[in-house]
Each structure stands twice: as structure tokens, then as C-alpha cells.
């Protein structure tokens, strides 16, 4: 926590507005809008925000939605909630993100069959950003709307503009593992204020105005809490600090491994401002001298958690049989990518332990200090 959260939470208690209405919710949405420049609705999770956004784009039974293959499952599940099917698009090795050439191929082939997808859901991974210019141009040409899943990338920018503000919808998460958190929660933003009002209406059970418990549309219990909105307001104040902390951790790892071969930080393309929500590295087993899995085991033996990069959606039993475009890049990233300890609160001595185990795994020897004066 940053410090101001508790006072905002206490103000919710003092006002006795603890549930889905209250000053913190309104203020948080205004502050979020101030940060990103687009109308925002706060909801119970990032997943809920994706569900609402895709429904507003008209996704329904029988539709297809193009999705980044390399992502977290919560991005694709709402496609199924709506009775539609995801179609997975492979990553570009140079960015780890959705490959615009694969998108082009998918759109051309679907247009040829006169069966264009209802939408594209594109993930911004690990605090980075997808190459939006070509992606948006292609989708514009084919008339396919875009939902940006920026759940992992609050604070990241593409060509100096925040990710999530380019497509028809942008989604953020306030889950416990994200760069800022309200313990749980999500935000949906759009350039279209009417869509945000509709999302708000659906998120609160879609009760018809001026009628007593009459419902004409299908709603959800996706509202945010005034208590959690207090936490979220305090967290917004420290977003910039969290971003620089996370970036600092990634850069220290990168420097500490700079003399080792076969271990490289997730690409940081020059068009993006990367928050490094997680410090992810690609392990080239032959050059590094140890496998990604043996590295995870070495860390585990020292009671240090690390994780593989996301398992692509086409490898999930849940989505076996779904169509996909592209090759095996996402699969290779999953098999050889590792997320190292990245918490904003990671102490320098603890980071040094991680560094020494990684170096020890290849006989690179321990290193007494972290590289550079970052
Ligand atoms: C965390 C995450 C979500 C889901 O957000 P929740 O707030 O946990 O529901 C969706 N997409 C991606 C890419 C995520 O990392």
C-alpha cells in the first residue's frame, strides 16, 4: 500500500456508504478518467470489464472473436460467456505480442469466407504493449472493433499515449497481483460515453429507471465497492512510483545478467514505455547452459518463486479445438520464458539472492552486488 489508502477507506466507513454506491467510487472513476482521458466505469474485476466491453461490441452466439494467443485465460473466457468462440493469433518473436502479419492473414482469410470476426481482443503483456499502429489500421480496414486488454499494463504507453486508450474499449485490472491493486476490481474505459453508461447499467443488475424492480435487459452483479474504491484511490497516487520501482527491478536484473549468454529480458521496443510489471526473460538453453525448468527448480529449492510465461490459449484443454493462425512463437515463449520475482516491495538483498541463483545455475558464479547505480 502507498499510505493514503486507509484514510480513503476510513472515509467510506465514516459516511456509512460501504457498498456499491459512494464518494470513493465516483472520485476513483473521475481520477481514472483524469489519468487516461476517457470515460471510465469501475467494476468488480478486469474479467467483468472484458465481458461488458465485448457484449457492447455486439459479441454473441455464433460469433468469432480474434484473441492474442499468448495471454491470461481471463481475457478469452468472456468470449465463451457470450456464446462466441475465440480464434487465436500467434505472437511476434520480436515483441512477444500479437503479430500484425498473423492478424492480417486471419482477417484476409475470414473476409474471403465472408465471415469477419465480431471483434479483436488484444493483450498488452507484462507491462508492455502490442504494436498498435498496424493492428488498428488492419482492424479499421476490415471494420473490426478492438478491445485492448491492458490488465497487465496500467502505466504503459504506446508512442507516448497510455495503452487502453487506442481501441474501442480499454480494460484494466485491480487484482491483487497487478501493478496497483484494490484487492480486486477492474475498470472499463471507452471513447464512447454512452457505452460506459450502458456498462454501468448492466453492471448493477440493469434495473429499469423509474420503475420498481422492472428489468428489460440482462444485467450482472459487477458493481465495485466503495471500500475497495478507497484503496484504489490511494493506489492511483502511487502508480508512477510503482512503475519506476518495477522498471528499476527489471533493469537491475538485466544488468546483473549482461555478461551471461542466453538470458534476455523481454523485448522493450522503442515505441513503447514498458512498466515491466513482471521481469520476464527468455532462456536460450544452449547458450545459457541450463534449461528454463531447471532454473525454476533451482529457485524453488531456495524457496524463491518464479513462473513460466503464460501458457498460450491454444494449448489449454479448455480451448482445444479452437482455430488459430500463425506458428509456434507463443508456444516457444511459454516453454523458454521465465517471470522472475518482480514485486515493487522486493528488497535489494532479496533481488541479489535471485541473481546469484540464476548465475549459479550456469556456473556464472555469484556476484557480490547488483549492476549499475539504477
Ligand atoms: C489479470 C488479467 C485479467 C483479469 O483481471 P481480473 O481483475 O483478475 O479479473 C485479464 N486479462 C489479463 C491479460 C490479465 O493479466
Short mmCIF file of C-alpha atoms and ligand atoms in Angstrom, two decimals:
data_model
loop_
_atom_site.label_atom_id
_atom_site.label_comp_id
_atom_site.label_asym_id
_atom_site.label_seq_id
_atom_site.Cartn_x
_atom_site.Cartn_y
_atom_site.Cartn_z
CA UNK A 1 0.00 0.00 0.00
CA UNK A 2 1.09 3.54 -0.59
CA UNK A 3 -0.15 5.35 2.52
CA UNK A 4 -3.32 7.24 1.60
CA UNK A 5 -5.49 4.15 1.11
CA UNK A 6 -6.51 3.78 4.74
CA UNK A 7 -7.79 7.35 5.01
CA UNK A 8 -9.99 6.86 1.95
CA UNK A 9 -11.29 3.58 3.38
CA UNK A 10 -11.98 5.26 6.70
CA UNK A 11 -13.95 7.99 4.94
CA UNK A 12 -16.17 5.26 3.48
CA UNK A 13 -16.77 3.92 6.99
CA UNK A 14 -17.38 7.42 8.38
CA UNK A 15 -20.01 8.07 5.72
CA UNK A 16 -21.51 4.59 6.25
CA UNK A 17 -21.51 4.09 2.46
CA UNK A 18 -19.68 0.77 2.22
CA UNK A 19 -21.32 -0.94 -0.69
CA UNK A 20 -21.75 -0.29 -4.43
CA UNK A 21 -22.53 3.43 -4.13
CA UNK A 22 -20.41 6.19 -2.62
CA UNK A 23 -17.99 9.02 -2.93
CA UNK A 24 -14.86 6.88 -3.39
CA UNK A 25 -16.33 5.14 -6.42
CA UNK A 26 -17.30 8.39 -8.12
CA UNK A 27 -14.00 10.02 -7.26
CA UNK A 28 -11.96 6.99 -8.36
CA UNK A 29 -13.71 6.93 -11.73
CA UNK A 30 -13.07 10.67 -12.16
CA UNK A 31 -9.42 10.30 -11.18
CA UNK A 32 -9.01 7.35 -13.55
CA UNK A 33 -10.61 9.35 -16.34
CA UNK A 34 -8.25 12.21 -15.49
CA UNK A 35 -5.29 9.88 -15.89
CA UNK A 36 -6.36 8.30 -19.17
CA UNK A 37 -8.58 10.92 -20.75
CA UNK A 38 -11.52 8.59 -21.40
CA UNK A 39 -14.79 7.96 -19.52
CA UNK A 40 -14.39 5.07 -17.07
CA UNK A 41 -16.61 2.70 -15.10
CA UNK A 42 -15.23 0.78 -12.14
CA UNK A 43 -16.43 -2.81 -11.81
CA UNK A 44 -15.76 -5.90 -9.71
CA UNK A 45 -12.93 -7.29 -11.86
CA UNK A 46 -10.98 -6.93 -15.07
CA UNK A 47 -12.74 -10.05 -16.32
CA UNK A 48 -16.13 -8.37 -15.75
CA UNK A 49 -14.90 -5.31 -17.66
CA UNK A 50 -13.92 -7.53 -20.63
CA UNK A 51 -17.32 -9.26 -20.52
CA UNK A 52 -19.16 -5.93 -20.58
CA UNK A 53 -16.94 -4.48 -23.32
CA UNK A 54 -17.32 -7.49 -25.62
CA UNK A 55 -21.09 -7.52 -25.13
CA UNK A 56 -21.23 -3.83 -26.03
CA UNK A 57 -19.35 -4.67 -29.23
CA UNK A 58 -22.21 -6.99 -30.08
CA UNK A 59 -20.42 -10.30 -29.46
CA UNK A 60 -23.00 -13.09 -29.26
CA UNK A 61 -23.71 -16.73 -30.09
CA UNK A 62 -22.10 -17.93 -33.30
CA UNK A 63 -19.63 -15.05 -33.46
CA UNK A 64 -15.87 -15.31 -33.58
CA UNK A 65 -13.52 -13.05 -31.62
CA UNK A 66 -9.85 -12.86 -32.56
CA UNK A 67 -7.64 -13.06 -29.44
CA UNK A 68 -3.94 -12.89 -28.68
CA UNK A 69 -2.83 -16.49 -28.17
CA UNK A 70 -0.30 -15.53 -25.51
CA UNK A 71 -2.35 -14.08 -22.66
CA UNK A 72 -4.05 -14.96 -19.40
CA UNK A 73 -7.20 -17.07 -19.74
CA UNK A 74 -9.43 -14.36 -18.20
CA UNK A 75 -9.16 -12.39 -21.44
CA UNK A 76 -10.81 -15.15 -23.51
CA UNK A 77 -13.34 -16.63 -21.11
CA UNK A 78 -15.85 -13.77 -21.59
CA UNK A 79 -15.93 -14.67 -25.30
CA UNK A 80 -17.38 -18.02 -24.24
CA UNK A 81 -19.65 -16.40 -21.61
CA UNK A 82 -21.27 -14.66 -24.58
CA UNK A 83 -21.69 -17.86 -26.59
CA UNK A 84 -18.97 -16.93 -29.09
CA UNK A 85 -15.72 -18.68 -29.97
CA UNK A 86 -12.18 -17.32 -29.72
CA UNK A 87 -9.74 -17.65 -32.63
CA UNK A 88 -6.11 -17.37 -31.52
CA UNK A 89 -3.38 -15.29 -33.14
CA UNK A 90 0.30 -16.06 -32.56
CA UNK A 91 2.91 -13.68 -31.16
CA UNK A 92 5.74 -11.89 -32.94
CA UNK A 93 9.11 -13.14 -31.65
CA UNK A 94 10.48 -9.58 -31.78
CA UNK A 95 7.83 -8.19 -29.41
CA UNK A 96 6.19 -11.24 -27.72
CA UNK A 97 2.89 -9.51 -28.57
CA UNK A 98 0.28 -10.24 -31.22
CA UNK A 99 1.91 -10.43 -34.64
CA UNK A 100 0.25 -7.93 -37.04
CA UNK A 101 1.16 -10.18 -40.00
CA UNK A 102 -0.76 -13.05 -38.43
CA UNK A 103 -3.70 -10.70 -37.83
CA UNK A 104 -3.60 -9.63 -41.47
CA UNK A 105 -3.64 -13.25 -42.63
CA UNK A 106 -6.60 -14.06 -40.35
CA UNK A 107 -8.61 -11.03 -41.46
CA UNK A 108 -7.94 -11.68 -45.15
CA UNK A 109 -8.97 -15.33 -44.89
CA UNK A 110 -12.08 -14.57 -42.86
CA UNK A 111 -13.09 -11.77 -45.24
CA UNK A 112 -12.68 -14.25 -48.12
CA UNK A 113 -15.20 -16.53 -46.41
CA UNK A 114 -17.44 -13.54 -45.71
CA UNK A 115 -17.20 -14.32 -42.01
CA UNK A 116 -15.40 -11.47 -40.34
CA UNK A 117 -14.86 -11.71 -36.57
CA UNK A 118 -17.06 -9.57 -34.34
CA UNK A 119 -14.05 -8.07 -32.55
CA UNK A 120 -10.35 -8.33 -31.75
CA UNK A 121 -9.20 -8.66 -28.13
CA UNK A 122 -5.50 -7.78 -27.95
CA UNK A 123 -3.37 -8.28 -24.82
CA UNK A 124 -0.69 -5.89 -23.57
CA UNK A 125 1.64 -8.29 -21.80
CA UNK A 126 3.66 -7.92 -18.61
CA UNK A 127 3.57 -4.11 -18.68
CA UNK A 128 4.49 -3.84 -22.35
CA UNK A 129 2.37 -3.00 -25.34
CA UNK A 130 1.29 -4.59 -28.58
CA UNK A 131 2.32 -2.82 -31.80
CA UNK A 132 -0.95 -0.93 -32.07
CA UNK A 133 -0.46 1.15 -35.25
CA UNK A 134 -0.56 -1.75 -37.73
CA UNK A 135 -3.10 -3.65 -35.62
CA UNK A 136 -5.55 -0.73 -35.52
CA UNK A 137 -5.03 0.08 -39.21
CA UNK A 138 -5.86 -3.52 -40.19
CA UNK A 139 -8.92 -3.67 -37.95
CA UNK A 140 -10.09 -0.31 -39.26
CA UNK A 141 -9.78 -1.52 -42.86
CA UNK A 142 -11.90 -4.57 -42.14
CA UNK A 143 -14.35 -2.76 -39.84
CA UNK A 144 -13.46 -4.94 -36.84
CA UNK A 145 -13.67 -3.20 -33.43
CA UNK A 146 -10.84 -3.55 -30.91
CA UNK A 147 -10.83 -4.23 -27.18
CA UNK A 148 -7.44 -3.65 -25.58
CA UNK A 149 -6.76 -5.85 -22.56
CA UNK A 150 -4.43 -3.62 -20.55
CA UNK A 151 -4.99 -5.56 -17.31
CA UNK A 152 -1.22 -6.04 -17.01
CA UNK A 153 -0.21 -2.70 -18.46
CA UNK A 154 -1.64 0.20 -16.49
CA UNK A 155 1.00 2.92 -16.77
CA UNK A 156 2.43 1.62 -20.06
CA UNK A 157 2.41 3.86 -23.11
CA UNK A 158 2.46 3.26 -26.84
CA UNK A 159 4.05 6.13 -28.74
CA UNK A 160 3.64 8.25 -25.63
CA UNK A 161 -0.09 7.61 -25.18
CA UNK A 162 -1.46 5.26 -22.48
CA UNK A 163 -2.33 1.75 -23.66
CA UNK A 164 -6.03 1.05 -23.44
CA UNK A 165 -6.88 4.43 -24.99
CA UNK A 166 -6.48 3.38 -28.63
CA UNK A 167 -9.22 0.82 -29.20
CA UNK A 168 -12.99 0.98 -28.79
CA UNK A 169 -12.51 -0.29 -25.25
CA UNK A 170 -9.66 -0.49 -22.78
CA UNK A 171 -9.65 -2.81 -19.77
CA UNK A 172 -7.59 -2.60 -16.57
CA UNK A 173 -7.40 -4.85 -13.53
CA UNK A 174 -7.05 -4.01 -9.84
CA UNK A 175 -6.49 -7.62 -8.85
CA UNK A 176 -4.03 -8.38 -6.04
CA UNK A 177 -1.18 -9.33 -8.36
CA UNK A 178 -1.31 -6.29 -10.64
CA UNK A 179 0.88 -3.17 -10.52
CA UNK A 180 -1.67 -1.39 -8.36
CA UNK A 181 -4.47 -3.19 -6.56
CA UNK A 182 -7.73 -2.71 -4.73
CA UNK A 183 -7.53 -6.40 -3.68
CA UNK A 184 -9.90 -6.93 -6.59
CA UNK A 185 -11.60 -4.78 -9.18
CA UNK A 186 -11.46 -3.64 -12.76
CA UNK A 187 -12.02 -0.62 -14.96
CA UNK A 188 -13.57 -0.32 -18.41
CA UNK A 189 -12.87 2.79 -20.49
CA UNK A 190 -14.13 3.81 -23.90
CA UNK A 191 -14.13 6.77 -26.25
CA UNK A 192 -17.91 6.42 -26.28
CA UNK A 193 -19.52 7.77 -23.06
CA UNK A 194 -22.87 6.13 -23.93
CA UNK A 195 -21.17 2.70 -23.87
CA UNK A 196 -19.72 3.42 -20.46
CA UNK A 197 -23.16 4.40 -19.14
CA UNK A 198 -24.61 1.19 -20.57
CA UNK A 199 -21.81 -0.86 -18.99
CA UNK A 200 -22.55 0.78 -15.65
CA UNK A 201 -26.26 -0.02 -16.03
CA UNK A 202 -25.59 -3.68 -16.85
CA UNK A 203 -23.01 -3.94 -14.04
CA UNK A 204 -25.70 -3.01 -11.48
CA UNK A 205 -28.37 -5.58 -12.43
CA UNK A 206 -29.91 -3.45 -15.22
CA UNK A 207 -32.83 -2.13 -13.24
CA UNK A 208 -35.10 -0.02 -15.46
CA UNK A 209 -35.12 3.63 -14.37
CA UNK A 210 -38.22 4.99 -12.69
CA UNK A 211 -39.82 1.59 -12.43
CA UNK A 212 -39.99 -0.59 -9.38
CA UNK A 213 -37.87 -3.68 -9.90
CA UNK A 214 -38.60 -3.91 -13.58
CA UNK A 215 -35.90 -5.37 -15.82
CA UNK A 216 -35.91 -5.24 -19.60
CA UNK A 217 -32.26 -6.15 -20.17
CA UNK A 218 -29.96 -8.82 -18.81
CA UNK A 219 -27.68 -7.41 -16.13
CA UNK A 220 -24.91 -8.60 -13.83
CA UNK A 221 -23.79 -8.05 -10.28
CA UNK A 222 -20.49 -6.50 -11.37
CA UNK A 223 -20.51 -3.33 -9.24
CA UNK A 224 -17.42 -2.06 -7.44
CA UNK A 225 -17.33 -1.41 -3.68
CA UNK A 226 -16.94 2.00 -2.06
CA UNK A 227 -14.48 0.48 0.43
CA UNK A 228 -12.28 -1.02 -2.29
CA UNK A 229 -12.57 2.18 -4.32
CA UNK A 230 -10.92 3.87 -1.34
CA UNK A 231 -7.96 1.50 -1.67
CA UNK A 232 -7.92 2.08 -5.43
CA UNK A 233 -7.79 5.88 -4.97
CA UNK A 234 -4.78 5.62 -2.68
CA UNK A 235 -3.08 3.24 -5.11
CA UNK A 236 -3.57 5.60 -8.06
CA UNK A 237 -1.47 8.13 -6.17
CA UNK A 238 1.50 5.75 -6.17
CA UNK A 239 1.16 4.38 -9.70
CA UNK A 240 4.13 6.36 -11.03
CA UNK A 241 6.29 5.22 -8.12
CA UNK A 242 5.28 1.58 -8.67
CA UNK A 243 6.12 1.87 -12.36
CA UNK A 244 9.60 3.20 -11.66
CA UNK A 245 10.17 0.54 -8.98
CA UNK A 246 9.20 -2.26 -11.37
CA UNK A 247 11.30 -0.81 -14.16
CA UNK A 248 14.22 -0.49 -11.76
CA UNK A 249 13.95 -4.17 -10.81
CA UNK A 250 13.92 -5.29 -14.45
CA UNK A 251 16.91 -3.11 -15.33
CA UNK A 252 18.90 -4.40 -12.36
CA UNK A 253 18.26 -8.00 -13.42
CA UNK A 254 19.21 -7.14 -16.98
CA UNK A 255 22.49 -5.57 -15.89
CA UNK A 256 23.28 -8.38 -13.48
CA UNK A 257 22.89 -10.91 -16.32
CA UNK A 258 24.54 -8.83 -19.01
CA UNK A 259 27.71 -10.94 -19.05
CA UNK A 260 25.77 -14.21 -19.32
CA UNK A 261 24.71 -15.59 -22.68
CA UNK A 262 21.29 -16.98 -23.44
CA UNK A 263 19.19 -14.97 -20.98
CA UNK A 264 17.46 -11.91 -22.38
CA UNK A 265 14.90 -9.52 -20.99
CA UNK A 266 11.52 -9.45 -22.72
CA UNK A 267 11.87 -7.09 -25.71
CA UNK A 268 11.35 -3.41 -24.96
CA UNK A 269 10.52 -1.97 -28.41
CA UNK A 270 11.35 1.70 -28.74
CA UNK A 271 7.73 2.66 -29.49
CA UNK A 272 6.67 1.55 -26.04
CA UNK A 273 7.13 2.72 -22.48
CA UNK A 274 7.32 -0.57 -20.62
CA UNK A 275 6.33 -0.78 -16.92
CA UNK A 276 7.93 -4.24 -16.50
CA UNK A 277 5.02 -5.28 -14.31
CA UNK A 278 6.84 -8.60 -14.30
CA UNK A 279 10.52 -9.06 -15.17
CA UNK A 280 10.38 -11.74 -17.85
CA UNK A 281 13.38 -13.36 -19.51
CA UNK A 282 13.84 -15.71 -22.43
CA UNK A 283 16.21 -18.59 -21.79
CA UNK A 284 18.13 -19.97 -24.73
CA UNK A 285 19.04 -23.28 -23.16
CA UNK A 286 22.07 -23.98 -25.36
CA UNK A 287 23.69 -20.58 -24.84
CA UNK A 288 22.65 -20.29 -21.19
CA UNK A 289 23.81 -23.77 -20.27
CA UNK A 290 20.71 -24.72 -18.30
CA UNK A 291 17.05 -25.14 -19.10
CA UNK A 292 14.27 -22.81 -18.06
CA UNK A 293 12.73 -25.61 -15.99
CA UNK A 294 15.97 -26.38 -14.19
CA UNK A 295 16.25 -22.69 -13.36
CA UNK A 296 12.73 -22.67 -11.89
CA UNK A 297 13.71 -25.75 -9.83
CA UNK A 298 16.95 -24.14 -8.59
CA UNK A 299 15.00 -21.08 -7.45
CA UNK A 300 12.32 -23.25 -5.86
CA UNK A 301 14.96 -25.12 -3.85
CA UNK A 302 15.92 -21.75 -2.37
CA UNK A 303 12.25 -21.08 -1.62
CA UNK A 304 12.04 -18.43 -4.35
CA UNK A 305 9.04 -18.46 -6.62
CA UNK A 306 9.34 -17.95 -10.36
CA UNK A 307 6.91 -18.82 -13.11
CA UNK A 308 6.78 -19.75 -16.74
CA UNK A 309 5.47 -17.19 -19.20
CA UNK A 310 1.71 -17.62 -19.84
CA UNK A 311 0.59 -20.89 -21.39
CA UNK A 312 -0.89 -19.95 -24.77
CA UNK A 313 -4.62 -20.34 -25.14
CA UNK A 314 -4.37 -22.91 -27.95
CA UNK A 315 -2.51 -25.22 -25.54
CA UNK A 316 -5.29 -25.02 -22.95
CA UNK A 317 -7.55 -28.07 -22.68
CA UNK A 318 -10.40 -25.57 -22.27
CA UNK A 319 -9.77 -24.19 -25.75
CA UNK A 320 -8.51 -27.27 -27.57
CA UNK A 321 -10.13 -27.43 -30.98
CA UNK A 322 -10.33 -23.66 -31.42
CA UNK A 323 -8.97 -22.29 -34.64
CA UNK A 324 -5.70 -20.43 -34.68
CA UNK A 325 -3.40 -18.56 -37.02
CA UNK A 326 0.39 -18.32 -37.05
CA UNK A 327 3.16 -20.61 -35.90
CA UNK A 328 4.71 -21.67 -32.63
CA UNK A 329 6.15 -18.42 -31.27
CA UNK A 330 3.76 -18.17 -28.29
CA UNK A 331 4.47 -21.83 -27.51
CA UNK A 332 8.24 -21.22 -27.53
CA UNK A 333 7.84 -18.19 -25.28
CA UNK A 334 5.88 -20.33 -22.84
CA UNK A 335 8.46 -23.12 -22.92
CA UNK A 336 11.52 -20.89 -22.57
CA UNK A 337 10.23 -17.75 -20.83
CA UNK A 338 10.53 -17.15 -17.09
CA UNK A 339 8.99 -14.48 -14.84
CA UNK A 340 11.38 -13.65 -12.01
CA UNK A 341 10.43 -12.15 -8.64
CA UNK A 342 9.22 -8.65 -9.50
CA UNK A 343 7.28 -7.22 -6.58
CA UNK A 344 7.57 -3.48 -6.02
CA UNK A 345 8.49 -4.32 -2.44
CA UNK A 346 11.34 -6.65 -3.43
CA UNK A 347 14.34 -5.65 -1.34
CA UNK A 348 17.74 -5.31 -2.93
CA UNK A 349 19.17 -8.18 -0.84
CA UNK A 350 16.36 -10.45 -2.00
CA UNK A 351 16.86 -9.49 -5.60
CA UNK A 352 20.55 -10.28 -5.14
CA UNK A 353 19.61 -13.79 -3.94
CA UNK A 354 17.63 -14.31 -7.14
CA UNK A 355 20.53 -13.01 -9.22
CA UNK A 356 23.04 -15.29 -7.50
CA UNK A 357 20.91 -18.39 -8.00
CA UNK A 358 20.41 -17.59 -11.68
CA UNK A 359 24.16 -17.05 -12.08
CA UNK A 360 24.92 -20.18 -10.07
CA UNK A 361 22.65 -22.22 -12.36
CA UNK A 362 25.10 -21.71 -15.22
CA UNK A 363 28.32 -21.63 -13.31
CA UNK A 364 28.41 -17.89 -13.85
CA UNK A 365 29.27 -17.64 -10.20
CA UNK A 366 27.78 -15.40 -7.60
CA UNK A 367 28.02 -11.68 -7.95
CA UNK A 368 28.56 -9.56 -4.89
CA UNK A 369 26.50 -6.58 -5.91
CA UNK A 370 23.76 -5.63 -8.31
CA UNK A 371 24.92 -4.00 -11.50
CA UNK A 372 24.80 -0.27 -12.02
CA UNK A 373 23.60 2.67 -9.99
CA UNK A 374 19.99 2.30 -11.12
C1 LIG B 1 -5.29 -10.27 -14.61
C2 LIG B 1 -5.74 -10.32 -16.02
C3 LIG B 1 -7.11 -10.28 -16.36
C4 LIG B 1 -8.21 -10.40 -15.36
O1 LIG B 1 -8.31 -9.39 -14.44
P1 LIG B 1 -9.08 -9.69 -13.07
O2 LIG B 1 -9.22 -8.33 -12.45
O3 LIG B 1 -8.22 -10.61 -12.28
O4 LIG B 1 -10.41 -10.29 -13.42
C5 LIG B 1 -7.45 -10.24 -17.70
N1 LIG B 1 -6.52 -10.26 -18.66
C6 LIG B 1 -5.22 -10.32 -18.38
C7 LIG B 1 -4.24 -10.31 -19.52
C8 LIG B 1 -4.77 -10.37 -17.07
O5 LIG B 1 -3.46 -10.47 -16.79
#
